[in-house]
Coordinates of C-alpha atoms in Angstrom, one line a residue:
X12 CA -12.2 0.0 -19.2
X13 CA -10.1 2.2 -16.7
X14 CA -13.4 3.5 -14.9
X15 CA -14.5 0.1 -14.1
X16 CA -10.8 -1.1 -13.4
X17 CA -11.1 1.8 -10.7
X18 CA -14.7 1.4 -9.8
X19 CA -13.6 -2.4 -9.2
X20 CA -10.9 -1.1 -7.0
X21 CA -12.7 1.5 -4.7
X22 CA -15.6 -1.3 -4.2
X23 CA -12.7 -3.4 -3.2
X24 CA -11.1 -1.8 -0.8
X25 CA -14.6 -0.3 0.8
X26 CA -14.7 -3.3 2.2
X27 CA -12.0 -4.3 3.3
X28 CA -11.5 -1.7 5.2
X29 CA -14.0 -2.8 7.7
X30 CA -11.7 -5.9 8.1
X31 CA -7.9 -4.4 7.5
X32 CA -6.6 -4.0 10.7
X33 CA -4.3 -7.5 10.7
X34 CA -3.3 -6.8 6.7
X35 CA -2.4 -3.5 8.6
X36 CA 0.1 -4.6 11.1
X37 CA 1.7 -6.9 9.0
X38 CA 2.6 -3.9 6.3
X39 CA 3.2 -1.4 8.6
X40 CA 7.0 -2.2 8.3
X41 CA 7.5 -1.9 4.7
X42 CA 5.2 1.2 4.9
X43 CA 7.8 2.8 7.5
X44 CA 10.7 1.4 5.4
X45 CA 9.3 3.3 2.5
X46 CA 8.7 6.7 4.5
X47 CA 12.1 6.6 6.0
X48 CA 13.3 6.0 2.2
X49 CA 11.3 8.8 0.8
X50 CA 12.0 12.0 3.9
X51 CA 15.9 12.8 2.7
X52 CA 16.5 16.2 4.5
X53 CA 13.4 16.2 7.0
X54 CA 11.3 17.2 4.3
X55 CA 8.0 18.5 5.7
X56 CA 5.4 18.7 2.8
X57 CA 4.2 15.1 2.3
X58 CA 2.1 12.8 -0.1
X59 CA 0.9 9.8 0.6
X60 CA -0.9 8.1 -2.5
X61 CA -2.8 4.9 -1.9
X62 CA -2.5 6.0 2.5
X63 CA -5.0 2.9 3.3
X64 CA -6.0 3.5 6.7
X65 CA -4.1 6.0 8.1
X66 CA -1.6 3.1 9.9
X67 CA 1.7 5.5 9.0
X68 CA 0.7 9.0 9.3
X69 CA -0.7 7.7 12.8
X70 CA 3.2 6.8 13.8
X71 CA 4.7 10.1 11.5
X72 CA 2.3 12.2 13.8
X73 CA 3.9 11.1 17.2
X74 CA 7.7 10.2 16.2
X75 CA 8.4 13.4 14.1
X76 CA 9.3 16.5 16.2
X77 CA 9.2 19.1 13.3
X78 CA 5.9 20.4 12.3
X79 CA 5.1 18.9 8.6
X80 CA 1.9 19.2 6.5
X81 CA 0.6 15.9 5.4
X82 CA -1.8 15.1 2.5
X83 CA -3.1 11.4 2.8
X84 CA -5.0 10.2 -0.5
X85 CA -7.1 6.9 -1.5
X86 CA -9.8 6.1 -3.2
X87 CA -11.6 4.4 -0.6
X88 CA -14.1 6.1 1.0
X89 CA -13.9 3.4 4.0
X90 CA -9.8 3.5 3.6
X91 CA -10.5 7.2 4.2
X92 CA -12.7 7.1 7.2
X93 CA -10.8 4.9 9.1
X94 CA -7.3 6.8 8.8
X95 CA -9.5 9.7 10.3
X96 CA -11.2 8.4 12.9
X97 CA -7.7 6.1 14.0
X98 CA -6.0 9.9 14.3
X99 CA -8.9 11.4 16.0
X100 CA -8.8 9.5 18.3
X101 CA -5.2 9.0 19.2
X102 CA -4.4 12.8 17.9
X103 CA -0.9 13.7 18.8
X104 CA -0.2 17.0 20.6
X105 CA 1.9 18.1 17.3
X106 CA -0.9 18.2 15.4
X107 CA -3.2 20.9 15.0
X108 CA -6.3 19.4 13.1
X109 CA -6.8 16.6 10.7
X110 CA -10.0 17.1 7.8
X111 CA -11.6 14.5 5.4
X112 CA -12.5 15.2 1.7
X113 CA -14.9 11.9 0.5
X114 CA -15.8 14.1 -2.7
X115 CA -12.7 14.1 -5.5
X116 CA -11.7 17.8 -5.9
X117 CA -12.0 19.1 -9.2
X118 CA -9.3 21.5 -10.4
X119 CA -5.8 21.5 -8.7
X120 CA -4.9 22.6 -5.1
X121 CA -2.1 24.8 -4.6
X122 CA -1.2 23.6 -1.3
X123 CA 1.1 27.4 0.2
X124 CA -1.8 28.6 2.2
X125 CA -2.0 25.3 4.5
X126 CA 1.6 25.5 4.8
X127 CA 1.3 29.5 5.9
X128 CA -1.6 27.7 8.4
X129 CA 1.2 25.0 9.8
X130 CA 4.0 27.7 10.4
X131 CA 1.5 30.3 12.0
X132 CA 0.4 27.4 14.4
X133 CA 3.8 25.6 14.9
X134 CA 1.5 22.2 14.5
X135 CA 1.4 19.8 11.7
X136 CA -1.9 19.2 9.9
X137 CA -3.2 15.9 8.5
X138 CA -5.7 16.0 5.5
X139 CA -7.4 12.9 4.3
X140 CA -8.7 13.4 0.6
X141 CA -10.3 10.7 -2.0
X142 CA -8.6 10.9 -4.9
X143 CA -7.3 9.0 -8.2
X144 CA -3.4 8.2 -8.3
X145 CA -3.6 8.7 -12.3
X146 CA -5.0 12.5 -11.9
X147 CA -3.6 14.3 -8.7
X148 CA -5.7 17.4 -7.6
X149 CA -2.6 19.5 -7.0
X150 CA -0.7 22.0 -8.7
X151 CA 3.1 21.3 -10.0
X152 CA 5.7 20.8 -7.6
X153 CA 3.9 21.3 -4.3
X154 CA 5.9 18.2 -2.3
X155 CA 8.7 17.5 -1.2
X156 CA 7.9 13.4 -0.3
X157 CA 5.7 11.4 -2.3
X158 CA 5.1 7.8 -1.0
X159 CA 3.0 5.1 -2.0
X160 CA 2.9 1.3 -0.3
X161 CA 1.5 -1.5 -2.2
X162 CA -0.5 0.8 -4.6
X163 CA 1.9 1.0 -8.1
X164 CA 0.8 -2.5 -8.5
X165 CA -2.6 -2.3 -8.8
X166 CA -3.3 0.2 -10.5
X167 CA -4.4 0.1 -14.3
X168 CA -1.7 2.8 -15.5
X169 CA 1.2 2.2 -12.9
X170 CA 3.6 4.6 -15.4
X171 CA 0.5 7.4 -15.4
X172 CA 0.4 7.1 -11.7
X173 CA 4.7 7.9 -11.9
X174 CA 4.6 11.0 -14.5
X175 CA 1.7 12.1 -11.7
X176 CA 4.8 11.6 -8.7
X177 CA 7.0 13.2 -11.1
X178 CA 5.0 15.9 -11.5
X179 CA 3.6 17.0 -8.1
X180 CA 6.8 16.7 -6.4
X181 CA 9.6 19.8 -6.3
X182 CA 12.9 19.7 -7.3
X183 CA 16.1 17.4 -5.4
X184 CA 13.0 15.3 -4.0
X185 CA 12.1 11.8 -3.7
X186 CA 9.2 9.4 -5.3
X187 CA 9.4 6.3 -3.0
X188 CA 6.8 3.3 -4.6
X189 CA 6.7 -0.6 -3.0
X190 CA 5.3 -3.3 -4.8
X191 CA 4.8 -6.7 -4.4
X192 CA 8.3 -9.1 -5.0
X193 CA 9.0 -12.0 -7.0
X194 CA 5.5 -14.5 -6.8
X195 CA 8.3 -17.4 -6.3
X196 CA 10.0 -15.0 -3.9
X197 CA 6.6 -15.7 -1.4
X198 CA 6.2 -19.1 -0.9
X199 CA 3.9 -18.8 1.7
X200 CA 1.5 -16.3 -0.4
X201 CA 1.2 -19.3 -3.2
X202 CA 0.2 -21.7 -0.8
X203 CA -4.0 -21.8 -0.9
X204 CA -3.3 -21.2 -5.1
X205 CA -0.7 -24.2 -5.2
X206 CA -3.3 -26.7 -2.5
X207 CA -6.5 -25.6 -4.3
X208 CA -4.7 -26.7 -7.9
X209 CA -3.6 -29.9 -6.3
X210 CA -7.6 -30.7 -5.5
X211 CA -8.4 -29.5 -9.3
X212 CA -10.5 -26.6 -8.0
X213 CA -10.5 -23.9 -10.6
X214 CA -9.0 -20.5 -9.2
X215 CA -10.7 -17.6 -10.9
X216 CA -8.7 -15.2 -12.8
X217 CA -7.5 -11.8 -11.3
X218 CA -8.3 -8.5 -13.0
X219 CA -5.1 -8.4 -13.4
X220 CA -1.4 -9.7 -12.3
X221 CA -0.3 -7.5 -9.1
X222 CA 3.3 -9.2 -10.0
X223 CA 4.1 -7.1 -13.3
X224 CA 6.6 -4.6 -11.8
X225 CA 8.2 -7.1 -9.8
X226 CA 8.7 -8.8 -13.2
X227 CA 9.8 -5.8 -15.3
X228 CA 11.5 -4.3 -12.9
X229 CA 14.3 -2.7 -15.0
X230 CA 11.8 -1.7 -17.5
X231 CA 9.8 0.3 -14.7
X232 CA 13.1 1.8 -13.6
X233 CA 13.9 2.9 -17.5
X234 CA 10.5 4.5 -17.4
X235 CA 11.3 6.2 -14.5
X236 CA 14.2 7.7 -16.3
X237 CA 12.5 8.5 -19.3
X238 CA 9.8 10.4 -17.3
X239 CA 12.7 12.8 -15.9
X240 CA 13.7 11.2 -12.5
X241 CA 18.0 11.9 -12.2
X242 CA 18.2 8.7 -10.0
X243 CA 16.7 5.9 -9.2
X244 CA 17.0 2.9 -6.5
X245 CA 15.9 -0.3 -5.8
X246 CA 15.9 -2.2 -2.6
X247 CA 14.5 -6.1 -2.0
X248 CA 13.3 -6.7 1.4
X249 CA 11.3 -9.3 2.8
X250 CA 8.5 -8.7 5.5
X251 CA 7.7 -10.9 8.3
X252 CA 4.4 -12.2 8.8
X253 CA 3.8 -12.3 13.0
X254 CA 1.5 -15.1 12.2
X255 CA 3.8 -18.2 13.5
X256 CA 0.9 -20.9 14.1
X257 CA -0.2 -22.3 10.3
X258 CA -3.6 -23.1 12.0
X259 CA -4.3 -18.8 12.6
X260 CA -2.4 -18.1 9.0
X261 CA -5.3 -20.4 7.8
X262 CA -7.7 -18.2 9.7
X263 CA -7.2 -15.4 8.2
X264 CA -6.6 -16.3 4.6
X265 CA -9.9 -17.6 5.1
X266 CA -11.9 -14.7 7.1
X267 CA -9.7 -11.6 6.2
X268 CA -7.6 -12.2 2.7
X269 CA -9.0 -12.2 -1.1
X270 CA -9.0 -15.5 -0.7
X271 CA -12.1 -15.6 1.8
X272 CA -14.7 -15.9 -0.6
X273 CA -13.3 -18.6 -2.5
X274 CA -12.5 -20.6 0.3
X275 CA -15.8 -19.8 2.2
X276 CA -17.7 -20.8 -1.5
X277 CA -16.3 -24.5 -1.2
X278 CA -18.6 -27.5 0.0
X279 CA -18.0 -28.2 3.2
X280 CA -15.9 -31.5 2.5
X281 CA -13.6 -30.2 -0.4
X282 CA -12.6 -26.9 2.2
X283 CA -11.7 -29.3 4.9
X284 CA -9.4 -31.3 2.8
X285 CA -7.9 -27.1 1.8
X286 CA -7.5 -26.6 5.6
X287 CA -5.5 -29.6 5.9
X288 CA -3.2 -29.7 3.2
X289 CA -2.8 -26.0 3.7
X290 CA -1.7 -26.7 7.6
X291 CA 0.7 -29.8 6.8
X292 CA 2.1 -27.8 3.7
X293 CA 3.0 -24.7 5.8
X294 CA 4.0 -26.7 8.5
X295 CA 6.7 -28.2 6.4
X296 CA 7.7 -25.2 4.6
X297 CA 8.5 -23.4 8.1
X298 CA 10.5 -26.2 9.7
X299 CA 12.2 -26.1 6.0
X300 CA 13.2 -22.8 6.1
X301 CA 13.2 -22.2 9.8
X302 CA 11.9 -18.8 8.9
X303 CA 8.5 -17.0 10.1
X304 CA 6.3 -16.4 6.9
X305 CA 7.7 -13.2 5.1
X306 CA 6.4 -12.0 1.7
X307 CA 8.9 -10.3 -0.5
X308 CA 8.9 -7.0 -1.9
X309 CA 10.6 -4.4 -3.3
X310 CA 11.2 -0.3 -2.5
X311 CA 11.8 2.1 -5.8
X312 CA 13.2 5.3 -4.7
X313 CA 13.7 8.2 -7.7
X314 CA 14.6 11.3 -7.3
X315 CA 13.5 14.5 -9.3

């Protein structure tokens, strides 16, 4: 059951990295928030579990003046390719060379000889690895940041992935982990669920709920505790959506969000009646709130 639960989320997000780069910009400032929570100290030896696309080491690389050694990991193949190619091709001056691993590594890394590499050059060095969140391919306490946006969520063992964090990361540093707020807390998220159950189509069942340590939040920070973390934070933020015309938001739940295939599978008729409703609903919800769309969310910070 876990190897298809990650099988099922590799396939995933293989494709959808051909079509992340709006998903992208609207989490790039939470992903920032969470770096900025994580680097206490201008720590230089970073983690970066669940890295996506590359979006944040691609800023770290060009607004960071001290040399650092990054290790960006996913499972996505895709994910991978695109964080690489994005630095490539936009490759600060601080950086001496980035590399891509698409194979997982078997045994654990002991990561003092890149970091001999870094100080010998005065650059930083990017490595993009595939990897599993549940089983890192490093020795014990080798970082000194581990961050991870939008990934404790979704995985199927989000306190294996922590004891992992725990594990990897040296003394007096910091975990940082962002989830996915309160589903009440993002009206504008529930709106195709909320329009489609109004027309009686039948919304299929996730693999799972993405909401559960939104939910149990105290009970994730007791765990954290339990595992060995001294300290633990939490911090509730909303992030805007740059997306102020209903009629684009509509657009892109339907050709770029999970939803696409659902609302691309409905006859022609029944998804027209969607797209309406969905525009009038929205509509009403802004000028209710006089708010752009924002989804909530929430930063844990722990330190060993």
């Amino acid at each position: 059951q876990m190897e298809e639960a990650l099988k099922r989320t590799e396939a995933f997000w293989d494709v959808k990295s051909k079509s992340y780069k709006k998903d992208e910009e609207i989490t790039l400032p939470l992903a920032l928030s969470l770096h900025t929570a994580a680097m206490s100290n201008d720590k230089a030896k970073i983690l970066d579990v669940g890295c996506g696309t590359g979006v944040v080491i691609s800023h770290l690389a060009f607004a960071k003046q001290e040399k650092f050694l990054y290790y960006g990991m996913d499972l996505s193949g895709g994910m991978l390719q695109c964080g690489k190619e994005r630095l490539d091709n936009s490759l600060a001056a601080s950086v001496t060379n980035t590399s891509i691993e698409l194979e997982e590594t078997k045994g654990k890394i002991n990561i003092s000889k890149d970091w001999e590499e870094v100080e010998k050059a005065k650059k930083s060095m990017v490595k993009f690895m595939k990897g599993n969140a549940l089983v890192l391919p490093f020795e014990d306490e080798q970082f000194e940041v581990y961050a991870s946006n939008l990934t404790l969520m979704i995985v199927p063992d989000h306190k294996a992935m922590m004891k992992e964090a725990y594990r990897v990361l040296k003394p007096n540093s910091r975990a940082a982990f962002s989830v996915w707020g309160l589903r009440e807390d993002s009206p504008f998220f529930g709106m195709i669920p909320k329009v489609m159950m109004e027309l009686g189509v039948q919304m299929p069942k996730p693999p799972q709920n993405n909401f559960h340590i939104a939910e149990n939040i105290e009970q994730t920070k007791k765990e954290l505790l339990e595992i060995g973390f001294k300290k633990v934070f939490i911090h509730r933020t909303e992030v805007i959506i740059p997306i102020e015309d209903p009629e684009l938001q509509y657009q892109h739940m339907k050709f770029e969000s999970h939803f696409k295939d659902l609302l691309q599978g409905l006859e022609p008729e029944k998804e027209k009646i969607v797209h309406e409703k969905y525009l009038k609903a929205t509509q009403e919800l802004q000028d209710k709130t006089e708010k752009l769309p924002t989804f909530s969310s929430i930063i844990i910070v722990a330190t060993k």
